[in-house]
Amino acid sequence: MLNPELIASKPEDVGIDSERLEAVFARARRDLDDGVLPSAQVAVARNGKLAGMRTFGSAVQGGEGRPATDETLYSIFSSTKAVVGVAVWLLLEEGLLKLDERVAEIIPEFGTNGKEVVSVEQVLLHTSGFPYAPLRPEFWGDRQTLLEAFGRWRLNWEPGTRYEYHPTSAHWVLSEIINRRTGVDFREFIRKRVTEPMGLNELFAGLPPEHDARVAEVRWVSEAVEPPGGWGEVTPEAVLRFNGTEARRSGLPGAGGIASAAELAMFYQPLINGGQTVDGRQVLKPETIAFGTTVRTEGRHVDPVWKIPANRGLSIVVAGDDGNAFMRGFGRTCSPVAFGHGGAGGQIAWGDPETGISVGYCTNGFTDWLTVGRRVTAISSLAGSCAI
């Protein structure tokens, strides 16, 4: 459960309109009332504190079907990428890493099959050229097998020449960069340097066994309709592997985070408030956040699936001012400088520096991609207009 000191007594105390907040909750609940989803959780934060949170429905937790509560945790899938990204921002801030460094200079095992030229920046931007490099789920927790896989991976294009989303491969590389440059396992580094300083004790990269029974098991609740661009790694079968211990323990750096919607919303509060928590702790420097959220894929880098500019910062997505923010996981009321990273199944995670609002939304139900898109836009748009 979120630290009580991070929870506002009432929404208005942090500049959130209660009626508008209830509209967010009502839209989240609608999918449960209509039988579209088994459970969902949504949270809105502002001015360093949680304004409100609701949990709806039921889910299998610890092998038993029961009502989902505010204590229920969810797989956040690719929303994990922003958490790993912020850990990398810290390395950049502290001079432990440079964007123009070649990955092979840090991880010699990676420097094969033309990958010797891949830079750290390209990995962070999904322009590095190995979007579907494989690592089977049974090896997600096996570092030696991962390093051997690095050596086998091949390029699909010349690094830096195009953008294509890397579902998991890029963040496996980033996790190993953290391991090597800090001497600390990336999961421990994230806990000690990112989530704990933010006051977030239940945003996990690598779930401890004692919390297994709180996690809502993922399930498909409608026919699995293939999305534009194909399934890639996110196949119906692969999604269900996130119910296993390999995914939960490994902290799969591109997709394996586990959290509540409240912790996900609160993760963005320091990031949109100059790197500072509500109690004055400085987690990151403001200039580091500005550096990390600068769009670096302008011009030639277009998303090959959606045919819109990728609008990528360092391991995050920026809403942008081109009218396509809703296609990037934001709402129509978000400012162009809002940033974050959604996740498979319709997880929502973003913060808006202009309004001070941040949002987390989690569900364990996988539906067709059209339903997901409409839900993400609707909830994000309502949340983005909650400020008084």
JSON list of N, CA and C in Angstrom, two decimals, residues 304-340:
[
{"chain": "A", "resi": 304, "resn": "PRO", "atom": "N", "xyz": [6.81, 2.61, -37.86]},
{"chain": "A", "resi": 304, "resn": "PRO", "atom": "CA", "xyz": [6.40, 1.89, -39.07]},
{"chain": "A", "resi": 304, "resn": "PRO", "atom": "C", "xyz": [5.00, 1.28, -38.97]},
{"chain": "A", "resi": 305, "resn": "VAL", "atom": "N", "xyz": [4.47, 1.14, -37.76]},
{"chain": "A", "resi": 305, "resn": "VAL", "atom": "CA", "xyz": [3.14, 0.57, -37.58]},
{"chain": "A", "resi": 305, "resn": "VAL", "atom": "C", "xyz": [2.07, 1.65, -37.71]},
{"chain": "A", "resi": 306, "resn": "TRP", "atom": "N", "xyz": [2.22, 2.74, -36.96]},
{"chain": "A", "resi": 306, "resn": "TRP", "atom": "CA", "xyz": [1.18, 3.77, -36.90]},
{"chain": "A", "resi": 306, "resn": "TRP", "atom": "C", "xyz": [1.41, 4.91, -37.89]},
{"chain": "A", "resi": 307, "resn": "LYS", "atom": "N", "xyz": [2.57, 4.94, -38.54]},
{"chain": "A", "resi": 307, "resn": "LYS", "atom": "CA", "xyz": [2.88, 5.94, -39.57]},
{"chain": "A", "resi": 307, "resn": "LYS", "atom": "C", "xyz": [2.84, 7.37, -39.03]},
{"chain": "A", "resi": 308, "resn": "ILE", "atom": "N", "xyz": [3.28, 7.53, -37.80]},
{"chain": "A", "resi": 308, "resn": "ILE", "atom": "CA", "xyz": [3.40, 8.86, -37.19]},
{"chain": "A", "resi": 308, "resn": "ILE", "atom": "C", "xyz": [4.81, 9.00, -36.62]},
{"chain": "A", "resi": 309, "resn": "PRO", "atom": "N", "xyz": [5.28, 10.24, -36.39]},
{"chain": "A", "resi": 309, "resn": "PRO", "atom": "CA", "xyz": [6.60, 10.40, -35.78]},
{"chain": "A", "resi": 309, "resn": "PRO", "atom": "C", "xyz": [6.69, 9.66, -34.45]},
{"chain": "A", "resi": 310, "resn": "ALA", "atom": "N", "xyz": [7.82, 9.02, -34.22]},
{"chain": "A", "resi": 310, "resn": "ALA", "atom": "CA", "xyz": [7.99, 8.20, -33.02]},
{"chain": "A", "resi": 310, "resn": "ALA", "atom": "C", "xyz": [7.95, 9.03, -31.74]},
{"chain": "A", "resi": 311, "resn": "ASN", "atom": "N", "xyz": [8.48, 10.24, -31.78]},
{"chain": "A", "resi": 311, "resn": "ASN", "atom": "CA", "xyz": [8.46, 11.16, -30.63]},
{"chain": "A", "resi": 311, "resn": "ASN", "atom": "C", "xyz": [9.04, 10.53, -29.37]},
{"chain": "A", "resi": 312, "resn": "ARG", "atom": "N", "xyz": [10.25, 10.05, -29.49]},
{"chain": "A", "resi": 312, "resn": "ARG", "atom": "CA", "xyz": [10.91, 9.36, -28.38]},
{"chain": "A", "resi": 312, "resn": "ARG", "atom": "C", "xyz": [11.96, 10.21, -27.70]},
{"chain": "A", "resi": 313, "resn": "GLY", "atom": "N", "xyz": [11.90, 10.20, -26.37]},
{"chain": "A", "resi": 313, "resn": "GLY", "atom": "CA", "xyz": [13.02, 10.63, -25.55]},
{"chain": "A", "resi": 313, "resn": "GLY", "atom": "C", "xyz": [13.81, 9.40, -25.16]},
{"chain": "A", "resi": 314, "resn": "LEU", "atom": "N", "xyz": [14.58, 9.50, -24.09]},
{"chain": "A", "resi": 314, "resn": "LEU", "atom": "CA", "xyz": [15.42, 8.39, -23.66]},
{"chain": "A", "resi": 314, "resn": "LEU", "atom": "C", "xyz": [14.60, 7.39, -22.85]},
{"chain": "A", "resi": 315, "resn": "SER", "atom": "N", "xyz": [14.09, 6.38, -23.52]},
{"chain": "A", "resi": 315, "resn": "SER", "atom": "CA", "xyz": [13.29, 5.30, -22.94]},
{"chain": "A", "resi": 315, "resn": "SER", "atom": "C", "xyz": [11.89, 5.76, -22.53]},
{"chain": "A", "resi": 316, "resn": "ILE", "atom": "N", "xyz": [11.44, 6.89, -23.06]},
{"chain": "A", "resi": 316, "resn": "ILE", "atom": "CA", "xyz": [10.08, 7.35, -22.81]},
{"chain": "A", "resi": 316, "resn": "ILE", "atom": "C", "xyz": [9.49, 7.91, -24.11]},
{"chain": "A", "resi": 317, "resn": "VAL", "atom": "N", "xyz": [8.17, 8.12, -24.07]},
{"chain": "A", "resi": 317, "resn": "VAL", "atom": "CA", "xyz": [7.44, 8.70, -25.19]},
{"chain": "A", "resi": 317, "resn": "VAL", "atom": "C", "xyz": [6.97, 10.09, -24.78]},
{"chain": "A", "resi": 318, "resn": "VAL", "atom": "N", "xyz": [7.04, 11.05, -25.70]},
{"chain": "A", "resi": 318, "resn": "VAL", "atom": "CA", "xyz": [6.57, 12.41, -25.44]},
{"chain": "A", "resi": 318, "resn": "VAL", "atom": "C", "xyz": [5.30, 12.64, -26.25]},
{"chain": "A", "resi": 319, "resn": "ALA", "atom": "N", "xyz": [4.29, 13.27, -25.64]},
{"chain": "A", "resi": 319, "resn": "ALA", "atom": "CA", "xyz": [2.98, 13.43, -26.28]},
{"chain": "A", "resi": 319, "resn": "ALA", "atom": "C", "xyz": [3.08, 14.16, -27.61]},
{"chain": "A", "resi": 320, "resn": "GLY", "atom": "N", "xyz": [3.76, 15.31, -27.64]},
{"chain": "A", "resi": 320, "resn": "GLY", "atom": "CA", "xyz": [3.93, 16.05, -28.88]},
{"chain": "A", "resi": 320, "resn": "GLY", "atom": "C", "xyz": [2.76, 16.96, -29.21]},
{"chain": "A", "resi": 321, "resn": "ASP", "atom": "N", "xyz": [2.99, 17.84, -30.19]},
{"chain": "A", "resi": 321, "resn": "ASP", "atom": "CA", "xyz": [1.99, 18.84, -30.57]},
{"chain": "A", "resi": 321, "resn": "ASP", "atom": "C", "xyz": [1.47, 18.65, -31.99]},
{"chain": "A", "resi": 322, "resn": "ASP", "atom": "N", "xyz": [1.59, 17.42, -32.50]},
{"chain": "A", "resi": 322, "resn": "ASP", "atom": "CA", "xyz": [1.20, 17.16, -33.89]},
{"chain": "A", "resi": 322, "resn": "ASP", "atom": "C", "xyz": [-0.18, 16.56, -34.04]},
{"chain": "A", "resi": 323, "resn": "GLY", "atom": "N", "xyz": [-0.96, 16.53, -32.96]},
{"chain": "A", "resi": 323, "resn": "GLY", "atom": "CA", "xyz": [-2.29, 15.96, -33.02]},
{"chain": "A", "resi": 323, "resn": "GLY", "atom": "C", "xyz": [-2.35, 14.45, -32.88]},
{"chain": "A", "resi": 324, "resn": "ASN", "atom": "N", "xyz": [-1.21, 13.82, -32.63]},
{"chain": "A", "resi": 324, "resn": "ASN", "atom": "CA", "xyz": [-1.16, 12.36, -32.54]},
{"chain": "A", "resi": 324, "resn": "ASN", "atom": "C", "xyz": [-0.90, 11.85, -31.13]},
{"chain": "A", "resi": 325, "resn": "ALA", "atom": "N", "xyz": [-1.02, 12.72, -30.13]},
{"chain": "A", "resi": 325, "resn": "ALA", "atom": "CA", "xyz": [-0.72, 12.29, -28.76]},
{"chain": "A", "resi": 325, "resn": "ALA", "atom": "C", "xyz": [-1.59, 11.11, -28.33]},
{"chain": "A", "resi": 326, "resn": "PHE", "atom": "N", "xyz": [-2.85, 11.09, -28.78]},
{"chain": "A", "resi": 326, "resn": "PHE", "atom": "CA", "xyz": [-3.74, 10.00, -28.38]},
{"chain": "A", "resi": 326, "resn": "PHE", "atom": "C", "xyz": [-3.28, 8.65, -28.95]},
{"chain": "A", "resi": 327, "resn": "MET", "atom": "N", "xyz": [-2.51, 8.68, -30.03]},
{"chain": "A", "resi": 327, "resn": "MET", "atom": "CA", "xyz": [-1.98, 7.44, -30.59]},
{"chain": "A", "resi": 327, "resn": "MET", "atom": "C", "xyz": [-0.70, 6.99, -29.88]},
{"chain": "A", "resi": 328, "resn": "ARG", "atom": "N", "xyz": [-0.21, 7.83, -28.99]},
{"chain": "A", "resi": 328, "resn": "ARG", "atom": "CA", "xyz": [1.01, 7.52, -28.25]},
{"chain": "A", "resi": 328, "resn": "ARG", "atom": "C", "xyz": [0.71, 7.15, -26.80]},
{"chain": "A", "resi": 329, "resn": "GLY", "atom": "N", "xyz": [-0.56, 6.99, -26.45]},
{"chain": "A", "resi": 329, "resn": "GLY", "atom": "CA", "xyz": [-0.91, 6.60, -25.10]},
{"chain": "A", "resi": 329, "resn": "GLY", "atom": "C", "xyz": [-1.31, 7.73, -24.18]},
{"chain": "A", "resi": 330, "resn": "PHE", "atom": "N", "xyz": [-1.55, 8.91, -24.75]},
{"chain": "A", "resi": 330, "resn": "PHE", "atom": "CA", "xyz": [-1.94, 10.08, -23.95]},
{"chain": "A", "resi": 330, "resn": "PHE", "atom": "C", "xyz": [-3.38, 10.45, -24.28]},
{"chain": "A", "resi": 331, "resn": "GLY", "atom": "N", "xyz": [-3.88, 11.47, -23.58]},
{"chain": "A", "resi": 331, "resn": "GLY", "atom": "CA", "xyz": [-5.23, 11.93, -23.84]},
{"chain": "A", "resi": 331, "resn": "GLY", "atom": "C", "xyz": [-5.24, 13.19, -24.68]},
{"chain": "A", "resi": 332, "resn": "ARG", "atom": "N", "xyz": [-6.40, 13.56, -25.13]},
{"chain": "A", "resi": 332, "resn": "ARG", "atom": "CA", "xyz": [-6.54, 14.76, -25.96]},
{"chain": "A", "resi": 332, "resn": "ARG", "atom": "C", "xyz": [-6.41, 16.03, -25.13]},
{"chain": "A", "resi": 333, "resn": "THR", "atom": "N", "xyz": [-6.42, 15.90, -23.81]},
{"chain": "A", "resi": 333, "resn": "THR", "atom": "CA", "xyz": [-6.27, 17.07, -22.94]},
{"chain": "A", "resi": 333, "resn": "THR", "atom": "C", "xyz": [-4.85, 17.19, -22.39]},
{"chain": "A", "resi": 334, "resn": "CYS", "atom": "N", "xyz": [-3.97, 16.27, -22.72]},
{"chain": "A", "resi": 334, "resn": "CYS", "atom": "CA", "xyz": [-2.58, 16.35, -22.25]},
{"chain": "A", "resi": 334, "resn": "CYS", "atom": "C", "xyz": [-1.84, 17.46, -23.01]},
{"chain": "A", "resi": 335, "resn": "SER", "atom": "N", "xyz": [-0.89, 18.08, -22.35]},
{"chain": "A", "resi": 335, "resn": "SER", "atom": "CA", "xyz": [-0.07, 19.08, -23.02]},
{"chain": "A", "resi": 335, "resn": "SER", "atom": "C", "xyz": [0.96, 18.40, -23.91]},
{"chain": "A", "resi": 336, "resn": "PRO", "atom": "N", "xyz": [1.56, 19.12, -24.85]},
{"chain": "A", "resi": 336, "resn": "PRO", "atom": "CA", "xyz": [2.58, 18.51, -25.72]},
{"chain": "A", "resi": 336, "resn": "PRO", "atom": "C", "xyz": [3.79, 17.98, -24.97]},
{"chain": "A", "resi": 337, "resn": "VAL", "atom": "N", "xyz": [4.05, 18.49, -23.75]},
{"chain": "A", "resi": 337, "resn": "VAL", "atom": "CA", "xyz": [5.25, 18.06, -23.02]},
{"chain": "A", "resi": 337, "resn": "VAL", "atom": "C", "xyz": [4.99, 16.90, -22.08]},
{"chain": "A", "resi": 338, "resn": "ALA", "atom": "N", "xyz": [3.76, 16.39, -22.03]},
{"chain": "A", "resi": 338, "resn": "ALA", "atom": "CA", "xyz": [3.49, 15.20, -21.22]},
{"chain": "A", "resi": 338, "resn": "ALA", "atom": "C", "xyz": [4.36, 14.06, -21.71]},
{"chain": "A", "resi": 339, "resn": "PHE", "atom": "N", "xyz": [4.79, 13.21, -20.79]},
{"chain": "A", "resi": 339, "resn": "PHE", "atom": "CA", "xyz": [5.63, 12.08, -21.18]},
{"chain": "A", "resi": 339, "resn": "PHE", "atom": "C", "xyz": [5.31, 10.87, -20.32]},
{"chain": "A", "resi": 340, "resn": "GLY", "atom": "N", "xyz": [5.67, 9.70, -20.82]},
{"chain": "A", "resi": 340, "resn": "GLY", "atom": "CA", "xyz": [5.42, 8.47, -20.08]},
{"chain": "A", "resi": 340, "resn": "GLY", "atom": "C", "xyz": [5.64, 7.26, -20.95]}
]
